[in-house]
Structures are given as structure tokens and as C-alpha cells.
XYZ file of C-alpha atoms in Angstrom:
230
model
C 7.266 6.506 24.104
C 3.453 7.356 24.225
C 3.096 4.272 22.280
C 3.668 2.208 25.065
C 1.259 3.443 27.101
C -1.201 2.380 24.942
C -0.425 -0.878 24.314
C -2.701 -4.143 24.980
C -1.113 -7.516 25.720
C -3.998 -9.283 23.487
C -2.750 -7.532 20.816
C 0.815 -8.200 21.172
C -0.476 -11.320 21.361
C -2.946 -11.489 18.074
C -0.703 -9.110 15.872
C 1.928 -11.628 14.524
C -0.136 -14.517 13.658
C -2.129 -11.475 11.642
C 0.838 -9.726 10.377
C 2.544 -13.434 9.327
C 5.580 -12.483 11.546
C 6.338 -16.897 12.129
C 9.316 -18.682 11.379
C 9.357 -18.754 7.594
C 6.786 -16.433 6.820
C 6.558 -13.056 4.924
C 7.251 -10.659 8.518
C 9.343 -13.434 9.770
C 10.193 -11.573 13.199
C 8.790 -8.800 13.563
C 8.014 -7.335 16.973
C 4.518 -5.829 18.045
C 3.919 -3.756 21.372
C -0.077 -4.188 20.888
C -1.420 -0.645 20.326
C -4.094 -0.547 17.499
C -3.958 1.610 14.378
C -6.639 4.149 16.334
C -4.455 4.529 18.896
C -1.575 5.303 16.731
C -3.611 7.719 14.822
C -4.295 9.499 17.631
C -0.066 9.278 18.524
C 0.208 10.646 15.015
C -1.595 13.571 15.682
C -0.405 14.506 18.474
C 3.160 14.408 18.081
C 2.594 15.609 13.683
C 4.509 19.011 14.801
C 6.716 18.154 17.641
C 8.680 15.729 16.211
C 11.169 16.493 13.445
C 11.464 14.321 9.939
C 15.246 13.626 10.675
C 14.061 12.622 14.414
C 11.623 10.152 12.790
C 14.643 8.718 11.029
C 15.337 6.714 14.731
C 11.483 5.723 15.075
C 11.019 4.477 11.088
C 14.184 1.994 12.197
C 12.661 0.575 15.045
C 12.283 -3.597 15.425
C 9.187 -2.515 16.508
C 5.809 -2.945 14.060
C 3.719 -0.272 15.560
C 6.756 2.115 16.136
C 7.117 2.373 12.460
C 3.954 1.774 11.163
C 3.584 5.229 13.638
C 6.354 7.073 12.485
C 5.037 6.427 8.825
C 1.722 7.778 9.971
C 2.973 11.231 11.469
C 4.945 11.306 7.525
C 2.228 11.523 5.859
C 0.009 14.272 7.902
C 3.592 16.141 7.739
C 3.295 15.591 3.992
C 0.019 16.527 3.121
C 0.192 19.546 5.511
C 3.306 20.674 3.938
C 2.758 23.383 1.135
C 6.391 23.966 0.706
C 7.654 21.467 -2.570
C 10.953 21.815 -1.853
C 10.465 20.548 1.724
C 7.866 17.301 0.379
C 10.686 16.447 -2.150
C 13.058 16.128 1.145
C 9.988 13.911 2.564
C 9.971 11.543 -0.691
C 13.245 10.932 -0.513
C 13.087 10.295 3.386
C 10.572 7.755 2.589
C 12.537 6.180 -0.460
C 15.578 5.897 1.566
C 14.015 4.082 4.067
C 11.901 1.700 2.503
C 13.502 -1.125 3.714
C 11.594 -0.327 7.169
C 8.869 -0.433 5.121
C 8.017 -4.145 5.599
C 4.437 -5.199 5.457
C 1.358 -4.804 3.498
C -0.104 -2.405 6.450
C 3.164 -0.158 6.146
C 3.100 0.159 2.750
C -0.853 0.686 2.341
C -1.209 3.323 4.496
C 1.292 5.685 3.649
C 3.029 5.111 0.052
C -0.013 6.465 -2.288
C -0.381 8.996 0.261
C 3.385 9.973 -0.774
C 4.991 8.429 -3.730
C 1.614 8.670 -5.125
C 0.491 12.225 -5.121
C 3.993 13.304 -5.801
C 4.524 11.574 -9.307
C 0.918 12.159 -9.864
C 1.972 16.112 -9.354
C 4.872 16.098 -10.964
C 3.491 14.199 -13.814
C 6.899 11.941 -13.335
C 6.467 7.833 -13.181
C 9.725 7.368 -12.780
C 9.816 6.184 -9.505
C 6.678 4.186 -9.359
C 7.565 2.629 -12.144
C 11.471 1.763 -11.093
C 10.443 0.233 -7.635
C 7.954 -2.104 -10.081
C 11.230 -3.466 -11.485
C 12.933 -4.233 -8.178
C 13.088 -7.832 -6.986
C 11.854 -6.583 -3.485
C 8.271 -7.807 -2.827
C 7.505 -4.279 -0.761
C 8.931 -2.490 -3.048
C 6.234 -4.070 -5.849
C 3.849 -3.718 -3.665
C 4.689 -0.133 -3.003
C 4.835 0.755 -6.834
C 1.185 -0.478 -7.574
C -0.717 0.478 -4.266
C 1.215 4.248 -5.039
C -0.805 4.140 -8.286
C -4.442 4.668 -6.048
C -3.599 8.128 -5.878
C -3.895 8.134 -9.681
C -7.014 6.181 -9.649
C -8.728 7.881 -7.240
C -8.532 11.205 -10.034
C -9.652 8.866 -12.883
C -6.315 7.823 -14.205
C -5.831 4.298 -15.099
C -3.113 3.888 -17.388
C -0.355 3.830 -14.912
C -1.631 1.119 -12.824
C -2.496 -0.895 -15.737
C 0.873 -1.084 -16.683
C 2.146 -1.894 -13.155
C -0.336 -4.317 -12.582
C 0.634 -6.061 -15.971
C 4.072 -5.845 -15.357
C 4.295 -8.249 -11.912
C 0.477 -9.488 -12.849
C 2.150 -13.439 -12.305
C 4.325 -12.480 -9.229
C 4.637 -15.817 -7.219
C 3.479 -13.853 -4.288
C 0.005 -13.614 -3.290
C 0.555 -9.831 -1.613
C 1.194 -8.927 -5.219
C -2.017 -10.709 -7.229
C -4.026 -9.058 -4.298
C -2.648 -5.623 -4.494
C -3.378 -6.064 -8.337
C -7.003 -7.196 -7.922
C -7.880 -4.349 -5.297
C -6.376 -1.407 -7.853
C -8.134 -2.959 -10.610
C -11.333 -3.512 -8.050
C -11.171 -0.002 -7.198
C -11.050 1.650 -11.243
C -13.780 -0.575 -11.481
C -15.507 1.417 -9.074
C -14.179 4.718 -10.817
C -15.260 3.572 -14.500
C -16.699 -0.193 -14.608
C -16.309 -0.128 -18.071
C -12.329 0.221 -17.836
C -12.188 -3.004 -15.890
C -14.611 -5.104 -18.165
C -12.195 -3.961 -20.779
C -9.329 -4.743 -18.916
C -10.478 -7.729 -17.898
C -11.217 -9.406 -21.038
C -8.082 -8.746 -22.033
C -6.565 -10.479 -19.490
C -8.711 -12.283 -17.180
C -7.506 -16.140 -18.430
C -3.930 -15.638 -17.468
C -4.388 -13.726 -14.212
C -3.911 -15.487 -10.672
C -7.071 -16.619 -9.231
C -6.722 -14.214 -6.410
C -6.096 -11.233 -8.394
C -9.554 -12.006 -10.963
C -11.563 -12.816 -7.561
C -10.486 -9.285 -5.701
C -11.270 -7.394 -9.017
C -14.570 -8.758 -10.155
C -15.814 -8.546 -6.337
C -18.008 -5.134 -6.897
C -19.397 -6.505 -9.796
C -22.858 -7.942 -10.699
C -23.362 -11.581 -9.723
C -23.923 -12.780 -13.296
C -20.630 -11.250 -14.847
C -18.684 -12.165 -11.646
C -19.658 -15.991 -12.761
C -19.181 -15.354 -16.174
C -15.715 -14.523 -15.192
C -15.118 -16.949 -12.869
C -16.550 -20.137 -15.265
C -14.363 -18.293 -18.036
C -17.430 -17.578 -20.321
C -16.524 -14.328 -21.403
């Protein structure tokens, strides 16, 4: 694969301490080649129209990070090159039905608001966002909430509140950080949202999720927040 040709034995090297693919930990296992995301962009490209969705079906299932981190990239330029709705409903379900290759933060942030996202945002249909919010699966939380940029990103914020409410104390920190960079980034959309928001619920939110969505702020109301003076 033209993946292989690219790849760097320091990175196969670096890539699962960073990825947390140890014994015990969240990508317990997971197998890296070494080629950086550039590099796979680049893959991505050139391979967007030669390669078909079903044949990414074989790529998306590979033990191999990169392979389907890869495979996800060349979905979404398919995707958002697609005008056809009939044939982007076809690549939803693709990705839905094979989330479960869809196994780190990386994977999941770089294609599922691209996807998930801009379809329920079009179709004006939560549904799905809002069922893989319920799911015990931490991707599949992750996926629901990072999804909701899309609606961010065009001034909606009621969606993601909601998600972000609903897992807000998730024992996992992949979760109260996916939480603090949505809210982080309606903050940067409407700062007055997130003061509202977070007055709200600021007291009862994990440390991690209050520090990534107060980071933008001023200096003065990021203490406040922090010293709980608000």
C-alpha cells in the first residue's frame, strides 16, 4: 500500500505511547506503520477517486492505526465531494456500520462531524447523534458530541448542550475533554452562550472539562471560574 512507503520507524516508534496503545490503556494494541497525518492526507487525495467505498470496507478493518485513520480520510473528501444524497446516505451508514474501527480520539475527530455531523445538521434529524450519546461505548460518546461541531460551527448550540450534559460526568477523561473543547469552541462562536452555560453548570463539571472551556477566555473570568467565585 502507498502507505507503507511513507512510513518512518520514529514514528512507529513515538505513535503508541501518544495514541495510549499499552497494556491496559484506552488503544490497548493498536498497531502503527509510522506515516504522519500529512502524509496520509496526501494518500487521501490521491487515491479519493480510485478507490471504491465498498473497497474501503477492507482498509477501515485494518489492525493497522494509520490504515484506517486513512481510509476514514479518503470518506470524507468522497463525502463532501458527493452531491448525490442518496449516495452520502449509503456513506453514513458505511461509517455507522463500522464504527467499531473507529477507535481513537484522532479517528473519530477527524472525520465524524465531517459526516454524522453535516448530515443530521441537513436533514434537521438528531436522531443519530443523539442515540450513539446513549451507548455505553466511549467512541461512540465521543463521536456523538465532537459530530455536534458541525452544528456549532453554523451558530447552533442547543444540540451540543444537551450532549454535553448528558455524559458531562463520564468517568473518562476523552469525554470531559471533548465536552470542554465544544463548549470552548461556542464560546468562540457567541461568548455569551458559554458564560451562560457555564454558570449553570460550572460547580459540577469535571475539572478538565471547566479548564478546556474557559481557556479562550479573559484571565480574570477564567480565575473567577476556576476559584468558583461566580
Amino acid at each position: 500500500m502507498a502507505l507503507a512507503d511513507l512510513a518512518l520507524p520514529e514514528k512507529a516508534a513515538f505513535f503508541p505511547r501518544f495514541f495510549k496503545a499499552g497494556k491496559g490503556e484506552y488503544a490497548e494494541g493498536d498497531q502503527f506503520i509510522g506515516v504522519t497525518v500529512p502524509d496520509q492526507r496526501k494518500v487521501a487525495k490521491e487515491f479519493r477517486d480510485k478507490i471504491s467505498v465498498e473497497e474501503l470496507s477492507e482498509v477501515l478493518s485494518s489492525e493497522i492505526h494509520e490504515h484506517r485513520h486513512c481510509a476514514l480520510l479518503i470518506l470524507v473528501a468522497k463525502f463532501e465531494k458527493s452531491k448525490d444524497s442518496s449516495e452520502k446516505e449509503a456513506m453514513v451508514s458505511f461509517y455507522l456500520q463500522h464504527r467499531k474501527h473507529i477507535n481513537n480520539w484522532d479517528l473519530v475527530d477527524n472525520s465524524c462531524y465531517k459526516i454524522l455531523g453535516r448530515h443530521c445538521f441537513d436533514k434537521e434529524d438528531h436522531r443519530i447523534l443523539e442515540d450513539l450519546a446513549t451507548e455505553e461505548d466511549l467512541w461512540s460518546k465521543r463521536m456523538a458530541v465532537v459530530s455536534t461541531m458541525h452544528y456549532v460551527k453554523r451558530g447552533e448550540f442547543d444540540l451540543m448542550k444537551k450532549l454535553v450534559l448528558k455524559n458531562l460526568n463520564h468517568p473518562h477523561d476523552l469525554i470531559h475533554k471533548a465536552n470542554g473543547w465544544l463548549l470552548r469552541e461556542m464560546g468562540g462562536k457567541n461568548e455569551a452562550e458559554l458564560l451562560d452555560f457555564l454558570k449553570k453548570h460550572y460547580r459540577k463539571m469535571p475539572r478538565t472539562t471547566l479548564r478546556y472551556a474557559i481557556e479562550k477566555l479573559d484571565e480574570s473570568i477564567r480565575q473567577d471560574f476556576l476559584k468558583g467565585r461566580i
